Short mmCIF file of C-alpha atoms in Angstrom, two decimals:
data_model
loop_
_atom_site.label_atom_id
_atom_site.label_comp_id
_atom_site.label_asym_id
_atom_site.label_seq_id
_atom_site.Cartn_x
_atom_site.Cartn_y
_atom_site.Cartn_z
CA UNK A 45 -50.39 48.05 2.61
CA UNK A 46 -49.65 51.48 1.02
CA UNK A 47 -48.43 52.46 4.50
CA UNK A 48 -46.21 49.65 4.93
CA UNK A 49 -44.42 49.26 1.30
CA UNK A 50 -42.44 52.84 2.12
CA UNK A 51 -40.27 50.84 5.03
CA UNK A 52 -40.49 46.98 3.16
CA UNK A 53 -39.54 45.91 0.41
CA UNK A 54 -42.81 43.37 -0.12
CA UNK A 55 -45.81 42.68 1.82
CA UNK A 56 -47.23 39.22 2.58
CA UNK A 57 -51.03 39.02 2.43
CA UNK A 58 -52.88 35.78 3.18
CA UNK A 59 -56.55 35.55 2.28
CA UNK A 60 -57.94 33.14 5.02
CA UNK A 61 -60.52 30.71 4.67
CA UNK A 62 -62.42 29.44 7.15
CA UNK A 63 -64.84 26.44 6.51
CA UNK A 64 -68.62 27.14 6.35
CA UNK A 65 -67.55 29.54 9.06
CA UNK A 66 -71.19 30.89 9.71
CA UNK A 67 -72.81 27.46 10.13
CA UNK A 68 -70.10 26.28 12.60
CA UNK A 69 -70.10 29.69 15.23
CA UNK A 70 -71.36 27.80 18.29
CA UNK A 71 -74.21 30.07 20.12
CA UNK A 72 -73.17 29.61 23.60
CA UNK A 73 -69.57 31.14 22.63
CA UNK A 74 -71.04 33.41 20.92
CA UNK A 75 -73.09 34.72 23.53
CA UNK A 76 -70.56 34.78 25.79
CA UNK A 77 -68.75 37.44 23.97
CA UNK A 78 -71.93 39.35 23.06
CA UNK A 79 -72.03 39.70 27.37
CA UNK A 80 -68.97 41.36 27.37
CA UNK A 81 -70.53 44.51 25.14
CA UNK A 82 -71.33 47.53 26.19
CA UNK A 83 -75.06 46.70 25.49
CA UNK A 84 -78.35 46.83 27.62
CA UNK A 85 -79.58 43.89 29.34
CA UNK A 86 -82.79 43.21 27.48
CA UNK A 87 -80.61 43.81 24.31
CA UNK A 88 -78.60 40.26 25.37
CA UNK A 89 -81.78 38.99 26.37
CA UNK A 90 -83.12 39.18 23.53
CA UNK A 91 -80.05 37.43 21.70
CA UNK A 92 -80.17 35.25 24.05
CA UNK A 93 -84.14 34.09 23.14
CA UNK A 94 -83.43 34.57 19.74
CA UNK A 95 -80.59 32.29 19.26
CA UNK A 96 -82.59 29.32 21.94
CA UNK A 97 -84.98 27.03 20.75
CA UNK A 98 -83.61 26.24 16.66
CA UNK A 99 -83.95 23.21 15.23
CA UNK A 100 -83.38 21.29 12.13
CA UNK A 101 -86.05 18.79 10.39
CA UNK A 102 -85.73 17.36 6.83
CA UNK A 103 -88.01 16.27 4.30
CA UNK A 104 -87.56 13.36 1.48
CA UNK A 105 -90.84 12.75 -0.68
CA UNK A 106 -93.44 12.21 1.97
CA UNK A 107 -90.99 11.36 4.89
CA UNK A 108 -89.96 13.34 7.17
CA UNK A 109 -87.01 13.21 10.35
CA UNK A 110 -87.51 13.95 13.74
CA UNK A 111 -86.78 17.55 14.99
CA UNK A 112 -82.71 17.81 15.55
CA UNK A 113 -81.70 20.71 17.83
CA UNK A 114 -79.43 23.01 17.18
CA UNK A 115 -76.84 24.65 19.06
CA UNK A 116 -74.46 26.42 16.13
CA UNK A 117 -74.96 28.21 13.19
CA UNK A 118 -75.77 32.18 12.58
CA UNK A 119 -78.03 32.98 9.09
CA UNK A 120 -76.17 35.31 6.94
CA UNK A 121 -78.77 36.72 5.30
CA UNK A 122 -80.32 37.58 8.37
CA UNK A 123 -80.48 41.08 9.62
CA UNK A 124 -78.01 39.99 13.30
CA UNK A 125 -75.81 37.34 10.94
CA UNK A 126 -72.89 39.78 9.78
CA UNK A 127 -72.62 41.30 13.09
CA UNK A 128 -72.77 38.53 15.43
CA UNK A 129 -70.16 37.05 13.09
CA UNK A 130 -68.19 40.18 13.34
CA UNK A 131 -68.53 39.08 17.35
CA UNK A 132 -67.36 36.16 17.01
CA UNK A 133 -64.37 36.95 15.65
CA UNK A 134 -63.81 40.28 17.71
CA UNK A 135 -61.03 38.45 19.79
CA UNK A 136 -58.99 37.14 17.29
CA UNK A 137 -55.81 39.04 16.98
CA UNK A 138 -52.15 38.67 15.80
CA UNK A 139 -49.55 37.32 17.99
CA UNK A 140 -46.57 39.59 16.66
CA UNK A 141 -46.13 43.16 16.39
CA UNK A 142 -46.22 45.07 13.18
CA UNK A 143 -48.54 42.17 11.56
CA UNK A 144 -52.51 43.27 11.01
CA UNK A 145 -55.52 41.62 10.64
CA UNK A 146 -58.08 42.85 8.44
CA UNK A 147 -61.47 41.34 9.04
CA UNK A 148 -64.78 41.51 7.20
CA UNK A 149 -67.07 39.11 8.10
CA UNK A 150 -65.70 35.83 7.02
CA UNK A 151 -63.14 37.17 4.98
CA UNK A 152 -60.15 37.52 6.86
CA UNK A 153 -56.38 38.68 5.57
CA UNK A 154 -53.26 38.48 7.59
CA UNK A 155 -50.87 41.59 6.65
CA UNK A 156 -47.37 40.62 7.51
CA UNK A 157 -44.00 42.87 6.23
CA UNK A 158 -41.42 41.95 4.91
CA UNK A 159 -39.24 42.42 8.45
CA UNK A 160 -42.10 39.66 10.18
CA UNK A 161 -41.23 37.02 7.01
CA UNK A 162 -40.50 34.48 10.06
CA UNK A 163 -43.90 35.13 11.85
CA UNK A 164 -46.53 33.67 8.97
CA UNK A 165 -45.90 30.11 10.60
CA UNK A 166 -46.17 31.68 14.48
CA UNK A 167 -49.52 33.50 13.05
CA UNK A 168 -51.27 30.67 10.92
CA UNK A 169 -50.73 28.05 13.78
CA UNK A 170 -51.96 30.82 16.22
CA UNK A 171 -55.20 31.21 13.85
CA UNK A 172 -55.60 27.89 13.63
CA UNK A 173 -55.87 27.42 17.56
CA UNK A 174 -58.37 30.16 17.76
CA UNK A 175 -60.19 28.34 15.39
CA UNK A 176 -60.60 25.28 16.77
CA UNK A 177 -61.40 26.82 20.58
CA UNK A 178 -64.36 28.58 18.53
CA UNK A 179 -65.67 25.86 16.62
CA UNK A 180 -64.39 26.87 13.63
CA UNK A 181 -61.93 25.43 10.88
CA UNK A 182 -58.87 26.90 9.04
CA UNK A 183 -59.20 25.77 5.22
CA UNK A 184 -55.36 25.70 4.39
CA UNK A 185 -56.49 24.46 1.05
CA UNK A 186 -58.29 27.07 0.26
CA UNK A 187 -56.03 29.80 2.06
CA UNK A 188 -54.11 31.81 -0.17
CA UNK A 189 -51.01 34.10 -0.08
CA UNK A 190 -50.02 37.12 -2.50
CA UNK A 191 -46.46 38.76 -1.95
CA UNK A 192 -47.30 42.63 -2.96
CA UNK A 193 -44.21 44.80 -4.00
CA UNK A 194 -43.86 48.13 -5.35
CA UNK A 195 -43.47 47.84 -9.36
CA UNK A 196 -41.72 51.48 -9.28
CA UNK A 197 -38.66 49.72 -7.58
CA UNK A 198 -35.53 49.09 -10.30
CA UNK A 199 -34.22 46.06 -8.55
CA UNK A 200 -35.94 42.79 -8.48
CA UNK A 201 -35.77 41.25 -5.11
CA UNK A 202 -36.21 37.37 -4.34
CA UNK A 203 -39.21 36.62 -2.70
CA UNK A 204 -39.61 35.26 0.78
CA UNK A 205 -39.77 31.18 0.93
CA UNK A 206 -43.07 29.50 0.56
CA UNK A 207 -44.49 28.05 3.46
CA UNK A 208 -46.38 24.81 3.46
CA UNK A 209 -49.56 23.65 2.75
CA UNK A 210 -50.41 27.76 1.57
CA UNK A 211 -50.76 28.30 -2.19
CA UNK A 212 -49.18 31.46 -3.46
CA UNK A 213 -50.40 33.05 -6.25
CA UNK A 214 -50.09 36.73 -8.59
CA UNK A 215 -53.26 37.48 -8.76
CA UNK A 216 -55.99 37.38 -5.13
CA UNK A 217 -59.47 38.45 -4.84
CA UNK A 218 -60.44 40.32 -1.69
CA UNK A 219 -63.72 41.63 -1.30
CA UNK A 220 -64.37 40.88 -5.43
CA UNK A 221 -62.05 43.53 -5.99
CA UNK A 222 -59.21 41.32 -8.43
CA UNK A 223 -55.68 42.84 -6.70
CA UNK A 224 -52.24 41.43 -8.58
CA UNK A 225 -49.01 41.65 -7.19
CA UNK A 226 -47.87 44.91 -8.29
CA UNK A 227 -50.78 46.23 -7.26
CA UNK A 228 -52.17 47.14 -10.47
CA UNK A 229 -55.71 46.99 -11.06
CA UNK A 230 -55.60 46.30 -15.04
CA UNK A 231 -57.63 42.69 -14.53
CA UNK A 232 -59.92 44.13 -11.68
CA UNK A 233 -60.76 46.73 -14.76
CA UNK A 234 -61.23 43.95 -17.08
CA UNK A 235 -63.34 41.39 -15.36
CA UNK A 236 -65.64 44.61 -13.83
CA UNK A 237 -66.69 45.47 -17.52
CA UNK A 238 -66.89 41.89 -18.72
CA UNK A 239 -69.61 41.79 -16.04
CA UNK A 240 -71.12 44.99 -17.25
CA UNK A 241 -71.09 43.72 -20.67
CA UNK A 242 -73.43 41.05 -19.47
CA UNK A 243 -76.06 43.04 -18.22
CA UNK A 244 -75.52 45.20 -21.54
CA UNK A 245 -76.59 42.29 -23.48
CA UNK A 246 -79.81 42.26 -20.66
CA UNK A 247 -80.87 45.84 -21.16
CA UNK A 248 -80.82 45.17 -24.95
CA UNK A 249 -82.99 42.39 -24.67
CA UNK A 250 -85.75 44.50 -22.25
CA UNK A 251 -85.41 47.10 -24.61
CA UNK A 252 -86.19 44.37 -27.59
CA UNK A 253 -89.60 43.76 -25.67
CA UNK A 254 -90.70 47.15 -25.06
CA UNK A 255 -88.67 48.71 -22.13
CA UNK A 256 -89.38 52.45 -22.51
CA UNK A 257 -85.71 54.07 -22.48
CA UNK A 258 -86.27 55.95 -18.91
CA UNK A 259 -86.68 52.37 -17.05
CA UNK A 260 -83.62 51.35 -19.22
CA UNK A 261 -81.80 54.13 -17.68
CA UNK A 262 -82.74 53.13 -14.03
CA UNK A 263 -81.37 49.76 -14.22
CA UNK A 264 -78.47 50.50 -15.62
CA UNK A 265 -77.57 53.14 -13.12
CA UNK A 266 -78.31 50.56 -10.80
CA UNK A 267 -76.79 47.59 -11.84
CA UNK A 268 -73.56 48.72 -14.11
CA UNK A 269 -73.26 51.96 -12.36
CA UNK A 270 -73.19 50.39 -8.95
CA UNK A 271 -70.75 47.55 -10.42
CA UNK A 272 -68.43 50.05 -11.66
CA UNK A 273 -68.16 52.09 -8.80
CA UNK A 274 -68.05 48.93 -6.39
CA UNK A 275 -65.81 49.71 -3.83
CA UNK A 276 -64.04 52.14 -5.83
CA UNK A 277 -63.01 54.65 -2.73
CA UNK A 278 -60.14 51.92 -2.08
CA UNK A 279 -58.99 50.84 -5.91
CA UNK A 280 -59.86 53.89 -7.70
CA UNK A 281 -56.22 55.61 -7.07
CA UNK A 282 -54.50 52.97 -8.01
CA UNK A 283 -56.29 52.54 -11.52
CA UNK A 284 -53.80 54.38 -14.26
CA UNK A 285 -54.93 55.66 -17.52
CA UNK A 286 -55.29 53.10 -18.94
CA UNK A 287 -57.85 51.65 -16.79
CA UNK A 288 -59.89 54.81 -16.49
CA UNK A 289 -60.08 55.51 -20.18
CA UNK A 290 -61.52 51.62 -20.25
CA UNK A 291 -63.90 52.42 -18.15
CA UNK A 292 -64.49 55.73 -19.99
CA UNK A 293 -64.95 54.05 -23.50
CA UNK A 294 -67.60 51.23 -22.05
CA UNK A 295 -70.09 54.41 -20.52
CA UNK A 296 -69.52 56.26 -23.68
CA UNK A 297 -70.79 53.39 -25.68
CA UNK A 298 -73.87 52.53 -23.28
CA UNK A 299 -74.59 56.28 -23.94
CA UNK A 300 -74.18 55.71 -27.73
CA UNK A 301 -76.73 52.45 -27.39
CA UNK A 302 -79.20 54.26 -25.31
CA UNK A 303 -78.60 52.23 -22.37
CA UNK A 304 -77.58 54.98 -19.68
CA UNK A 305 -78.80 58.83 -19.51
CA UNK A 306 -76.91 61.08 -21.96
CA UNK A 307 -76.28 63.34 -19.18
CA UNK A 308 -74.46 60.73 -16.92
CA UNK A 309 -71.56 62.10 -15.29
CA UNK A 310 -68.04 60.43 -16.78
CA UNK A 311 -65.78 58.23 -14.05
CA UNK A 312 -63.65 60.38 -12.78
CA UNK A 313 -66.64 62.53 -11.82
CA UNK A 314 -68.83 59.48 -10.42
CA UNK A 315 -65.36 58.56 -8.07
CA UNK A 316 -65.41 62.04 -6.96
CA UNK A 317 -69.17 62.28 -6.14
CA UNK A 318 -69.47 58.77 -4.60
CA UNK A 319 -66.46 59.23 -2.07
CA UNK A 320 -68.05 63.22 -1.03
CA UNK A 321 -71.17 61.19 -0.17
CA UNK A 322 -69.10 58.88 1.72
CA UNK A 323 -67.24 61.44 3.54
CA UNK A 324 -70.23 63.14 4.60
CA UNK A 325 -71.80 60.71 5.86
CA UNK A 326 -68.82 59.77 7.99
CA UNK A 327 -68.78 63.32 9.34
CA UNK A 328 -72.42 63.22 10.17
CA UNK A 329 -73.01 60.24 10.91
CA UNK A 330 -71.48 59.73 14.70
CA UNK A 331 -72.15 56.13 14.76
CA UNK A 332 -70.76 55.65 11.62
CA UNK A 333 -67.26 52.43 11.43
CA UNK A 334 -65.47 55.78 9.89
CA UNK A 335 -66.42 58.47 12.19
CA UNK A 336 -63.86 57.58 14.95
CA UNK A 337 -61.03 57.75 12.12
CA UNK A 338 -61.77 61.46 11.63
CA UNK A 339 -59.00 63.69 12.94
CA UNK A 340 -60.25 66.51 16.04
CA UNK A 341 -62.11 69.04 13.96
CA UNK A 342 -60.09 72.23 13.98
CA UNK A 343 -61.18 75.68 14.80
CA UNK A 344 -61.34 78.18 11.75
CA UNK A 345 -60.43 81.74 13.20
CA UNK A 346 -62.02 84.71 11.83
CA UNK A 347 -58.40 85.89 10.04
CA UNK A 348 -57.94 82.69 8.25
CA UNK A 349 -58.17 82.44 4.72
CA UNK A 350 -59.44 79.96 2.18
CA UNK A 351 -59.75 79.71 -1.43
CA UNK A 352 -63.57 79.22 -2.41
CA UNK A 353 -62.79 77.46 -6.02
CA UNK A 354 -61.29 74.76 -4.00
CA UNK A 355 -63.93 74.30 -2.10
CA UNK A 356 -67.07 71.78 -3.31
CA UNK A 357 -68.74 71.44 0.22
CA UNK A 358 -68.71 73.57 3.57
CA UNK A 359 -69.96 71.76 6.99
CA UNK A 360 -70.48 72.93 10.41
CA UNK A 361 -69.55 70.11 12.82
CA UNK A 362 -69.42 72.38 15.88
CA UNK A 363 -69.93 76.03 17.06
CA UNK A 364 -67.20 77.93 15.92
CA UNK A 365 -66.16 74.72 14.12
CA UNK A 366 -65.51 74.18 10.40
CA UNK A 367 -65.09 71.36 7.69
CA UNK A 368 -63.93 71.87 4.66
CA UNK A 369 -64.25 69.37 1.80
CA UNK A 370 -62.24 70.19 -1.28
CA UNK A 371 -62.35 68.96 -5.27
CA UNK A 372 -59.36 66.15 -3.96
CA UNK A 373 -61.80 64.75 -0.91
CA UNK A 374 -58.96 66.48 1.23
CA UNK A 375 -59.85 68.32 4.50
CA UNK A 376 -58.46 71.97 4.27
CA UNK A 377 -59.23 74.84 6.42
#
């Protein structure tokens, strides 16, 4: 979206919903577009044995139904569910250039600028065939647009027509990150530490009935910790002061209550560690969904020159091959 505001004046994003879209992905389609991986026989084999044989029974008091096969349906919780999802929908795609779909899972937005206005109609009805030829359902109800516009512009444009049976609204959820038109993340910030006040009130309680402080410490670094830092490589730059210093006052006053370690790093410093973890694991990792995004490694040659306070981590990719990983989680060599 940041890519495409530059060149349009708005962007149209519509959150998709698809109806109980994991108990409706019919096996035998599914399997046909696990064939067409790259994947070993025995692997699809396996699938294929795996996903055979279910069946469905149902118990009332001391009554029970006859067995009921089944023949859709992926568990979500199970250790295949995301990613034969992810399968399923591998082959849905936008019919005009210029529009995107991102896809996670079941949740599914259609990026459309401003210059493709005309195309939502083309795209929805497209989606909704796809749908249907996979078993699935398109929840118009429950799908939802969001018209996203740079606040720094002066002038006020009107805003494309709504189109019917979608809702359009100023504030979307994607992903529980809270994303408002303007693309300010002021309620994202709010409704985060609401949450975290929650398990503040928690922690007080354990610590009420005899929770020794370093246990305390533990579960709040893993529960508000990992709340506030929830996806926070994509929002975090577009939090303003504001924000941060909110986020800022809550950890100073967990550290004031005993809640958290004295010694916990402050936000700014917990952004900047979490997304140098991420990195490097994207630049080790080969398999990692990020590695292919990484730009060809370039050569350092010996007469290049570098300044080491820049510098918080130095990796060797390749012989003769250098990666440089500065304080702004830029690449410079």
């Amino acid at each position: 979206m940041t890519q495409l505001l530059p060149t349009n004046p708005c962007i149209i994003v519509i959150a998709l919903d698809f109806s109980k879209a994991f108990d409706t992905v019919r096996h035998h389609t599914l399997l046909d577009k696990i064939a067409q991986l790259d994947s070993p026989d025995h692997i699809y084999n396996w699938l294929v044995n795996f996903f055979n044989g279910h069946s469905h029974q149902t118990k009332y008091g001391n009554v029970m139904s006859a067995f009921k096969s089944i023949s859709a349906s992926i568990i979500k919780g199970s250790a295949i569910g995301l990613a034969s999802y992810i399968v399923n929908g591998s082959d849905l795609h936008t019919v005009s250039d210029g529009n995107d779909l991102l896809k996670y899972c079941d949740n599914t937005c259609l990026i459309i600028p401003a210059i493709n206005v005309e195309t939502r109609s083309t795209e929805l009805s497209h989606i909704t065939e796809w749908a249907k030829r996979n078993n699935l359902k398109l929840n118009l109800a429950k799908t939802h647009e969001i018209i996203i516009v740079d606040c720094k512009l002066k002038q006020k444009l009107p805003e494309p027509v709504e189109i019917s049976q979608v809702q359009r609204f100023n504030v979307i959820k994607i992903l529980d990150v809270t994303i408002i038109n303007g693309l300010s993340l002021s309620p994202h910030v709010q409704s985060v530490i609401a949450s975290c006040a929650q398990v503040s009130y928690t922690l007080r309680v354990l610590r009420a009935h005899g929770l020794c402080d370093s246990a305390l410490h533990t579960i709040y670094r893993s529960t508000v910790v990992a709340k506030l830092l929830y996806a926070s490589s994509a929002w975090e730059g577009f939090a303003n002061a504001t924000d941060r210093n909110k986020i800022q006052s809550f950890i100073n006053k967990s550290k004031r209550n005993g809640y958290c370690s004295p010694d916990l790093p402050d936000f700014n410093n917990l952004c900047t560690s979490m997304k140098v973890d991420l990195f490097n694991k994207v630049l080790k990792i080969p398999i990692h969904v990020l590695h292919p995004l990484l730009p060809p490694p370039p050569v350092i040659h010996s007469d290049m020159v570098y300044n080491p306070e820049h510098m918080t981590g130095l990796y060797q990719k390749e012989p003769q091959t250098l990666w440089i990983v500065t304080s702004s989680s830029e690449c410079y060599i």
